[in-house]
Short mmCIF file of C-alpha atoms in Angstrom, two decimals:
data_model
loop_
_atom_site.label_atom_id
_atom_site.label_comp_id
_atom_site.label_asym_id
_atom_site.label_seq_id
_atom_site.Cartn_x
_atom_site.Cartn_y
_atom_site.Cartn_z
CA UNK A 37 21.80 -21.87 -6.67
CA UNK A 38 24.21 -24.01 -8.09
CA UNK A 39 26.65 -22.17 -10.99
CA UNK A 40 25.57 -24.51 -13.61
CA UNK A 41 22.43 -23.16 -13.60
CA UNK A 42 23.08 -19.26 -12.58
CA UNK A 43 23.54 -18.21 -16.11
CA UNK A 44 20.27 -19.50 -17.65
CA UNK A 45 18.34 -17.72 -14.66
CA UNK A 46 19.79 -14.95 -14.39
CA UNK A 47 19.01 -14.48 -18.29
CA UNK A 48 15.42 -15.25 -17.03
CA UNK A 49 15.60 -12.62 -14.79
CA UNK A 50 16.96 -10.19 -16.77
CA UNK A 51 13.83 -10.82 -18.76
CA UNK A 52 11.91 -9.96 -15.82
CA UNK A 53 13.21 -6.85 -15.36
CA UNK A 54 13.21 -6.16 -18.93
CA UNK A 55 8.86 -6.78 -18.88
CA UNK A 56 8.89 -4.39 -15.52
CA UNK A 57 10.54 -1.25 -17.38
CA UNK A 58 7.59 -1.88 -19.69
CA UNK A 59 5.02 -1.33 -17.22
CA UNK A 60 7.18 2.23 -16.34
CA UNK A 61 6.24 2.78 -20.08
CA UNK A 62 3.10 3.31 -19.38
CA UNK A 63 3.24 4.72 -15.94
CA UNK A 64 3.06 1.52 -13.87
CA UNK A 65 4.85 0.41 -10.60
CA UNK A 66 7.94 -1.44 -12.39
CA UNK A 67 7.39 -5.25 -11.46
CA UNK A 68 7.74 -7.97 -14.18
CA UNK A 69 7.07 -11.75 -14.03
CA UNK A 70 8.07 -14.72 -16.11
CA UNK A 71 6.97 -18.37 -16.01
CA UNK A 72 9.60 -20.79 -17.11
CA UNK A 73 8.55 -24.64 -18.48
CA UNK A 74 11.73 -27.06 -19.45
CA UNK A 75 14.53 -24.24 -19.46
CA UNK A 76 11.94 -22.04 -21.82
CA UNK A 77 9.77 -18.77 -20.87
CA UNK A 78 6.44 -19.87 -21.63
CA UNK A 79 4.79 -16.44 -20.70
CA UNK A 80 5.91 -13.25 -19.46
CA UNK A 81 3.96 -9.82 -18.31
CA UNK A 82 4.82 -7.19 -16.18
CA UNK A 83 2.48 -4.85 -13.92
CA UNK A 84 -0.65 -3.21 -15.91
CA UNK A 85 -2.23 -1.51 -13.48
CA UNK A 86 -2.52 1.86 -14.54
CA UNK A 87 -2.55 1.09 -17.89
CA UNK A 88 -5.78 -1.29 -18.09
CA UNK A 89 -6.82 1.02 -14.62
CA UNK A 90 -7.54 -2.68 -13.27
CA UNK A 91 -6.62 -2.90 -9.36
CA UNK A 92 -5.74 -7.02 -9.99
CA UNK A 93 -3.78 -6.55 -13.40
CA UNK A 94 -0.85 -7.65 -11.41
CA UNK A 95 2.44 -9.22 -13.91
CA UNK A 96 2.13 -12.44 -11.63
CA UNK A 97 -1.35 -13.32 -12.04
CA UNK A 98 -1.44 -12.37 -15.67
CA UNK A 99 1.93 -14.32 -16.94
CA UNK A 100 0.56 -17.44 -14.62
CA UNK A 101 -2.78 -17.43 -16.30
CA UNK A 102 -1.16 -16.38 -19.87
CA UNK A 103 1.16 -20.03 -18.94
CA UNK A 104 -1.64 -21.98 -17.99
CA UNK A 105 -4.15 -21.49 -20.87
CA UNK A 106 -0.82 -22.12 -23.64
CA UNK A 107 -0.08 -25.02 -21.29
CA UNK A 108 -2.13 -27.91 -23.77
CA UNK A 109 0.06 -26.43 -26.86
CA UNK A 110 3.03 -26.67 -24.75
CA UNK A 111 2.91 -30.32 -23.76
CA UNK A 112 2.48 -28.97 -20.32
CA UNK A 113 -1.19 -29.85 -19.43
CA UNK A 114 0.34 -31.04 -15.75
CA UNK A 115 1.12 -27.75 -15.41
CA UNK A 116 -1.36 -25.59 -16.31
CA UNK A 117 -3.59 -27.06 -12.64
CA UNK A 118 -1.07 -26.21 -10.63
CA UNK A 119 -0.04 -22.36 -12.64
CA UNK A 120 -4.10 -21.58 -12.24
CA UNK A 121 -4.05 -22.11 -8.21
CA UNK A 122 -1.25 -20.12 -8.01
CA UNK A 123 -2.97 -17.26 -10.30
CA UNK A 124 -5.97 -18.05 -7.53
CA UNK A 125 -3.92 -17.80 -4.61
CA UNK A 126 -2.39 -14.20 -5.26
CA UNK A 127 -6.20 -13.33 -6.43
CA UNK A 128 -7.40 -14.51 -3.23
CA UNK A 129 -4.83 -12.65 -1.22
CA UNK A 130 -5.35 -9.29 -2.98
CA UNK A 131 -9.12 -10.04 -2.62
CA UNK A 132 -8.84 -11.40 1.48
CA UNK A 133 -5.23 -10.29 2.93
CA UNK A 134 -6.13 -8.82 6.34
CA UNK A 135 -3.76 -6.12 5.82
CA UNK A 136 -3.05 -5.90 1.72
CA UNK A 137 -6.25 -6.71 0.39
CA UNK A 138 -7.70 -4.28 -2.32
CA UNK A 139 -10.87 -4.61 -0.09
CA UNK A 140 -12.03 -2.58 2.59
CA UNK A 141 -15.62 -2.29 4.66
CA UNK A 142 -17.14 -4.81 1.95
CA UNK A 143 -16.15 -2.49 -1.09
CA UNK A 144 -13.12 -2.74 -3.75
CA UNK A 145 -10.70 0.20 -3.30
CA UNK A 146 -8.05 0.80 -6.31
CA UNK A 147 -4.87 0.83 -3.91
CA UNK A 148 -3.02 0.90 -1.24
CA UNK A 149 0.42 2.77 -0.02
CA UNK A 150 3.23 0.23 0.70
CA UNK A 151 2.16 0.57 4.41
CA UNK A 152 -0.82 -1.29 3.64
CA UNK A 153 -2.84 2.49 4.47
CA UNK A 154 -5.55 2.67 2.03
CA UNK A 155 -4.68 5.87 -0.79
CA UNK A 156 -7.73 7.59 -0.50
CA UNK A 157 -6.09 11.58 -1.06
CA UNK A 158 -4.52 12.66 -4.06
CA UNK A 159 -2.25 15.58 -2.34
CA UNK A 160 0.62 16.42 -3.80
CA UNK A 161 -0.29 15.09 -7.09
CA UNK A 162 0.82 17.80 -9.25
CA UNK A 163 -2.52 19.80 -11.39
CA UNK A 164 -2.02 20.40 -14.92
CA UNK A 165 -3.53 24.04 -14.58
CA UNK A 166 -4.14 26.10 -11.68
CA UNK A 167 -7.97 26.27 -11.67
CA UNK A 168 -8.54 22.54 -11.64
CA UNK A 169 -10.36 20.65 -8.64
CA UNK A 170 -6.71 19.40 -7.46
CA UNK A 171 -5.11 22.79 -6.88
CA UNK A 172 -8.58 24.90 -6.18
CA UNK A 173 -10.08 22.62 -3.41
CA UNK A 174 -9.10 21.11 -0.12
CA UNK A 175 -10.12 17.98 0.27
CA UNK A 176 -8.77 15.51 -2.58
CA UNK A 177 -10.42 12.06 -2.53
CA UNK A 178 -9.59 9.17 -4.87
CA UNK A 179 -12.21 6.77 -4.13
CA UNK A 180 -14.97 6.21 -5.68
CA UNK A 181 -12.66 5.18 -8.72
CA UNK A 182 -14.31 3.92 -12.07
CA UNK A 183 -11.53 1.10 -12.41
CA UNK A 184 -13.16 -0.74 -9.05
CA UNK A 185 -15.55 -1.78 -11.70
CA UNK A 186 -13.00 -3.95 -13.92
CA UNK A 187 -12.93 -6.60 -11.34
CA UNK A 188 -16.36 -7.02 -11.71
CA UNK A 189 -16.34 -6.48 -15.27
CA UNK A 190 -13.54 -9.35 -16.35
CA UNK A 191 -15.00 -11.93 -13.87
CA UNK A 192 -12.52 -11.71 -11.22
CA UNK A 193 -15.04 -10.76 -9.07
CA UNK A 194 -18.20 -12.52 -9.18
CA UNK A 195 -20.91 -9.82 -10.48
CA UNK A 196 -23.85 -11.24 -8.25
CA UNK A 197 -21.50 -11.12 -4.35
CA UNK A 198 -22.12 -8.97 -1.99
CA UNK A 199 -18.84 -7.30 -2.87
CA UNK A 200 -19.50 -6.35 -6.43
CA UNK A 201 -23.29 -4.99 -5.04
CA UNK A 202 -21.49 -2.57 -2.57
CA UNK A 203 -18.99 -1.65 -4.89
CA UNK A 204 -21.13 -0.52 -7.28
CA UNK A 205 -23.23 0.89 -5.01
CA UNK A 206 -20.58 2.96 -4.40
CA UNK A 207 -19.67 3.93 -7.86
CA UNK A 208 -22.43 5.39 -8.33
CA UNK A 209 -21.77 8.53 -6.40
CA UNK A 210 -19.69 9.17 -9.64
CA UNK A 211 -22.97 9.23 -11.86
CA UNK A 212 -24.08 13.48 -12.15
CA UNK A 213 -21.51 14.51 -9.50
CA UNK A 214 -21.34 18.20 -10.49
CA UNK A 215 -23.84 18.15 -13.32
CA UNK A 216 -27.31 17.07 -14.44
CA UNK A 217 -27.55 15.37 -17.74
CA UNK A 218 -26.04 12.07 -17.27
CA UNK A 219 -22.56 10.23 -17.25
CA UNK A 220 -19.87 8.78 -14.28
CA UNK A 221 -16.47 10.85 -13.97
CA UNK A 222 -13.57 8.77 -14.08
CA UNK A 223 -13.03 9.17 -9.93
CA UNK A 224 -13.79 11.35 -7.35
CA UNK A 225 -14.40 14.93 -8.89
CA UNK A 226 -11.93 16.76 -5.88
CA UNK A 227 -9.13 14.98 -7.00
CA UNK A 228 -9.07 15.73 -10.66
CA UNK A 229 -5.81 17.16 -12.21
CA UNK A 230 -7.76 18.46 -14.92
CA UNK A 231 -11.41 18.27 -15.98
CA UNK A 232 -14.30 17.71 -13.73
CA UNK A 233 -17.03 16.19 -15.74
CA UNK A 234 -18.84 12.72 -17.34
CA UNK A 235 -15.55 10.39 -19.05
CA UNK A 236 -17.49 7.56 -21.59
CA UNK A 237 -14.46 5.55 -20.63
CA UNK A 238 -15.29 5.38 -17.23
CA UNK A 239 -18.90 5.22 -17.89
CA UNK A 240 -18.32 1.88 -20.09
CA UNK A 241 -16.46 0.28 -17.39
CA UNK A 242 -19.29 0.68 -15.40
CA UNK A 243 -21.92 -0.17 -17.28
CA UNK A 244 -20.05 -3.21 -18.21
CA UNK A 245 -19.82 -4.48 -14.78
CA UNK A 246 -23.72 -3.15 -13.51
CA UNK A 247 -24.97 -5.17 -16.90
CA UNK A 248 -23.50 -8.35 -15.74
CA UNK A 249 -24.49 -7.78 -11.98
CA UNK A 250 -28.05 -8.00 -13.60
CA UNK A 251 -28.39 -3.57 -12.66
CA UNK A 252 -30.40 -3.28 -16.35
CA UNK A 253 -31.67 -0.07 -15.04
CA UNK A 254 -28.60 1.38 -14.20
CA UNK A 255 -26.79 -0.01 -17.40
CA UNK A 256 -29.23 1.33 -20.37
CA UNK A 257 -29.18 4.50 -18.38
CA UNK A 258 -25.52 4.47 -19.19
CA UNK A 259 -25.99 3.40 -23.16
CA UNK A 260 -28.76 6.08 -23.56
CA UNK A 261 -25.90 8.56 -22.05
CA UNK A 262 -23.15 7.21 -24.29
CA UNK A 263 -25.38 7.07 -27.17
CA UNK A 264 -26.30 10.65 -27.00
CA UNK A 265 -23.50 12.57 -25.29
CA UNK A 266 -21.12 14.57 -27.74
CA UNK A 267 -18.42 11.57 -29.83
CA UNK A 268 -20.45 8.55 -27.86
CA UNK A 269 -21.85 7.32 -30.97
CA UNK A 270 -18.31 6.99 -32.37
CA UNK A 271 -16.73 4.96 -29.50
CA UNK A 272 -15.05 8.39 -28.55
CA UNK A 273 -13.05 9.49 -25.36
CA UNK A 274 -14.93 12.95 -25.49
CA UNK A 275 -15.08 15.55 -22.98
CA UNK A 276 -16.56 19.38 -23.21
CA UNK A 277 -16.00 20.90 -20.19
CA UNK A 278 -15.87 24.47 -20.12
CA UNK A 279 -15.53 24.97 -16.65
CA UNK A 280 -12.05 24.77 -16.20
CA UNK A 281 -10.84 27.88 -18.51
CA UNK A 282 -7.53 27.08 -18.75
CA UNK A 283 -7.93 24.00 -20.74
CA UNK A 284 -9.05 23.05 -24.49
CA UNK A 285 -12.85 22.94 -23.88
CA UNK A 286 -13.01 19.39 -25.57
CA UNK A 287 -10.69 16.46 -26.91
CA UNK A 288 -11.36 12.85 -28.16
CA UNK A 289 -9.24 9.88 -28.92
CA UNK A 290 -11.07 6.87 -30.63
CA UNK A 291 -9.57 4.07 -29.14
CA UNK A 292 -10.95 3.66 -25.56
CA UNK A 293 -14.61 3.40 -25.58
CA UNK A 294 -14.96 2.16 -29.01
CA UNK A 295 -12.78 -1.06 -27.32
CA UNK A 296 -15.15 -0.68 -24.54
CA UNK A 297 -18.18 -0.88 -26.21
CA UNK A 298 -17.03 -3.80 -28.56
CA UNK A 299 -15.95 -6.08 -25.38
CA UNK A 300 -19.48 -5.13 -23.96
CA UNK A 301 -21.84 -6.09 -26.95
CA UNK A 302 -19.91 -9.24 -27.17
CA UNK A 303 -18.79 -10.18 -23.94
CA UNK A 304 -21.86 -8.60 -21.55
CA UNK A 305 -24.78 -8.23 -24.56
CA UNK A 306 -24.64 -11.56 -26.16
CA UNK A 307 -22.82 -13.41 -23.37
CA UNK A 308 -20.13 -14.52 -26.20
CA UNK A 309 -17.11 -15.60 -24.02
CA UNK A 310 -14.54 -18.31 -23.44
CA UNK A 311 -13.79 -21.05 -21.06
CA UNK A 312 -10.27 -22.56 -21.18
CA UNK A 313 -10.33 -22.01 -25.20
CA UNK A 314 -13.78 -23.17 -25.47
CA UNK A 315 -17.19 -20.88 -26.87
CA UNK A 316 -19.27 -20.25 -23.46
CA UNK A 317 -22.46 -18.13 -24.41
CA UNK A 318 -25.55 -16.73 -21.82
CA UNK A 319 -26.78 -13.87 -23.56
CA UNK A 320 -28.12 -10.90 -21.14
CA UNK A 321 -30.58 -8.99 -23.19
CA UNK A 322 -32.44 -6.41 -21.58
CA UNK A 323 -35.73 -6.57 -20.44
CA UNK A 324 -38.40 -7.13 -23.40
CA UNK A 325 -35.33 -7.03 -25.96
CA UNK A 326 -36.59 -8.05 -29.64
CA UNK A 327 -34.85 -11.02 -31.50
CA UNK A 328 -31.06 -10.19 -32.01
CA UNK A 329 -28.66 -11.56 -34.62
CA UNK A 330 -25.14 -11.13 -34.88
CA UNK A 331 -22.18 -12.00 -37.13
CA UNK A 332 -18.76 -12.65 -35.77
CA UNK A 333 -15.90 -13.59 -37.32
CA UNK A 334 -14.52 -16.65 -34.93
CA UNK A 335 -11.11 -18.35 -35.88
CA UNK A 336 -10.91 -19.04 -39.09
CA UNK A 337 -15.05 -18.82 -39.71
CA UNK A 338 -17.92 -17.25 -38.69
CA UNK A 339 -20.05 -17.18 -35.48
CA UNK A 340 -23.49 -16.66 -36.69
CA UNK A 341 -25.78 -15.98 -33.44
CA UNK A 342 -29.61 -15.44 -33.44
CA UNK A 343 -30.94 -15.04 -29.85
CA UNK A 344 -34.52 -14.81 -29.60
CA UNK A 345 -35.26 -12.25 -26.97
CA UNK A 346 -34.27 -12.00 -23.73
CA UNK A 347 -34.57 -13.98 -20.27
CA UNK A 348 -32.33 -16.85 -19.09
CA UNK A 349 -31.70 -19.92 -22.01
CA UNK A 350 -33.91 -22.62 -22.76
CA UNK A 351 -32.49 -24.17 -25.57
CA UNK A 352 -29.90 -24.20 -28.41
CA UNK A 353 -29.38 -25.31 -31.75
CA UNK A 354 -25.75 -25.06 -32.78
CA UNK A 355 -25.24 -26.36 -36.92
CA UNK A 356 -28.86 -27.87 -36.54
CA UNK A 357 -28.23 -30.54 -33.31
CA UNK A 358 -29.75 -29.22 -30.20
CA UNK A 359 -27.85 -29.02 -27.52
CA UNK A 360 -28.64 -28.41 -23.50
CA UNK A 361 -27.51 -25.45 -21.70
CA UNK A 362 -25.65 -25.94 -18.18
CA UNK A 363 -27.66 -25.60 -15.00
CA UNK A 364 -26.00 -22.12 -14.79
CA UNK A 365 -27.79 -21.48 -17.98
CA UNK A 366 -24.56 -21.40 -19.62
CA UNK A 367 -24.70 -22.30 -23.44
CA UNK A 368 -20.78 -24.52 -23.39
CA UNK A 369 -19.82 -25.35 -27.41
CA UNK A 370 -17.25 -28.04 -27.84
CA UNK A 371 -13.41 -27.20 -28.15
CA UNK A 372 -13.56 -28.12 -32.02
CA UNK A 373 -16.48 -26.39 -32.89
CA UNK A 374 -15.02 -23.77 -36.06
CA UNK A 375 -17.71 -21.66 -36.81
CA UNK A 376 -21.37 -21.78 -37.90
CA UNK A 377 -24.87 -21.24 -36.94
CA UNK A 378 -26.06 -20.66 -33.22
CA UNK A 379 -29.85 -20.43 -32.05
CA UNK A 380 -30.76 -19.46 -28.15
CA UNK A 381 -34.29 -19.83 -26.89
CA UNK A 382 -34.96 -17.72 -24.07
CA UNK A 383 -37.90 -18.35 -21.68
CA UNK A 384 -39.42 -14.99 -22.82
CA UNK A 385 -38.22 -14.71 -26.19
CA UNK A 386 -40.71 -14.99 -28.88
#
């Protein structure tokens, strides 16, 4: 490294290290990443792991594919190829690595130890109360975990493989664990530091990846649940557990499922999603699903969508010109489009 240059980069790299005590912030492993484009960060993120509970929210694959979708407004288009491969060759490695993939027996696990041993026992994790699963029982497992779903969920993994069936095959040994009336815990019930019992966060990220896997049964089982169990209705984190004395018998906080829910209705429900900046909408509406509208504010208008039932899409009218959906029955709006009216045909719509 030639000392012309040293000061600039190590400024980048103090930068770095700045994004990785963020992820401490939050309780993450402390690693930050920066992509640089003609002497200028272009994107930064550090290590979200915990915090999203995503297994592949690593800083280097989210500040490369943060670079490469600002890449047109950067006058870096050249770029932004070449910053998506890399973001898809640390995916694939995490996804394939013989001995640090996140995989193991055909199933998504949520970590490993820096060994490469997969962490599969919470001992030693300190209990916040002395009658809690983690100090009262033995055994202390860690997988099932409901953040193997995310993958699935945000498209990382596709929701149709063979890896997304087991994995959710396996999640749903969280569904009724230790009781009867519906809802997933958040992991494995032995290894709870505090309550044992249904978490709506946990049960959204679920849902959201069994809906786009094309589980419908499984996934209105878990809307029913969330729509009925104690706060659901309000987007709440909710528990009432009184099992484990020691503790409050219930708490919420607003923000988690009521996210959750939003990114499934729009994202999962009516398909609404984007590719490389541009609309990309299949809606997945259950099984005999009446007509559904919605209203969405989009930019600096409105998305007006009208879907006509459910089953895959025949045929769209978007501002009053038809236009074809992809083979993959993928409705794909052009880059400019600002707002307006959208109307899906499905094959068993009315």
């Amino acid at each position: 490294m030639s000392e012309r240059f040293f000061p600039r980069e190590h400024h980048f790299m103090q930068l770095a290290l700045r994004e990785a005590e963020h992820a401490l912030e939050h309780g993450g492993v402390p690693i930050g990443a920066v992509v640089v484009h003609a002497g200028e960060v272009v994107a930064s993120a550090h290590n979200e792991r915990e915090l999203r509970q995503d297994p592949t929210a690593h800083a280097e694959i989210l500040a490369l594919r943060e670079a490469a979708e600002l890449a047109p407004s950067l006058g870096a288009e050249d770029r932004a190829a070449r910053w998506r491969t890399e973001a898809g060759r640390i995916q694939q490695a995490m996804l394939s690595h013989p001995d640090r993939a996140l995989v193991r027996d055909g199933r998504l696990i949520k970590r490993r130890n820096v060994t490469g041993v997969v962490a599969d026992d919470t001992a030693g994790f300190p209990g916040s109360a002395p009658d809690v699963p983690l100090k009262t029982e033995r055994a202390h497992r860690l997988v099932p975990d409901a953040s193997m779903a995310l993958p699935i969920a945000l498209g990382i993994v596709p929701a149709r493989s063979d890896l997304a069936r087991r994995t959710l095959d396996d999640l749903e040994g969280l569904w009724n664990t230790r009781w009867s009336d519906g809802g997933h815990d958040r992991y494995h019930t032995s290894g709870q530091p505090d309550q044992p019992g249904p978490w709506p966060f946990a049960t959204a990220f679920i849902l959201r990846a069994e809906h786009d896997a094309g589980n419908f049964e499984r996934s209105r089982r878990a809307l029913d649940w969330l729509n009925t169990c104690q706060g659901g209705r309000a987007g709440l984190w909710f528990e009432e557990i009184p099992s484990t004395r020691t503790q409050s018998p219930f708490s919420g906080l607003i923000p988690w499922t009521s996210g959750e829910m939003a990114l499934f209705v729009v994202r999962h429900y009516l398909g609404v999603n984007f590719e490389h900046g541009a609309l990309a909408i299949r809606p997945a509406l259950y099984p005999g699903s009446p007509p559904v509208q919605a209203d969405l504010r989009f930019r600096k208008g409105r998305l007006r969508l009208r879907v006509n039932g459910s089953g895959p899409v025949n045929s769209a009218r978007v501002n009053g010109k038809r236009v074809k959906p992809g083979k993959d029955g993928i409705l794909r709006l052009p880059a400019d489009f600002g707002g307006g009216t959208v109307l899906i045909e499905t094959k068993d719509g009315g």
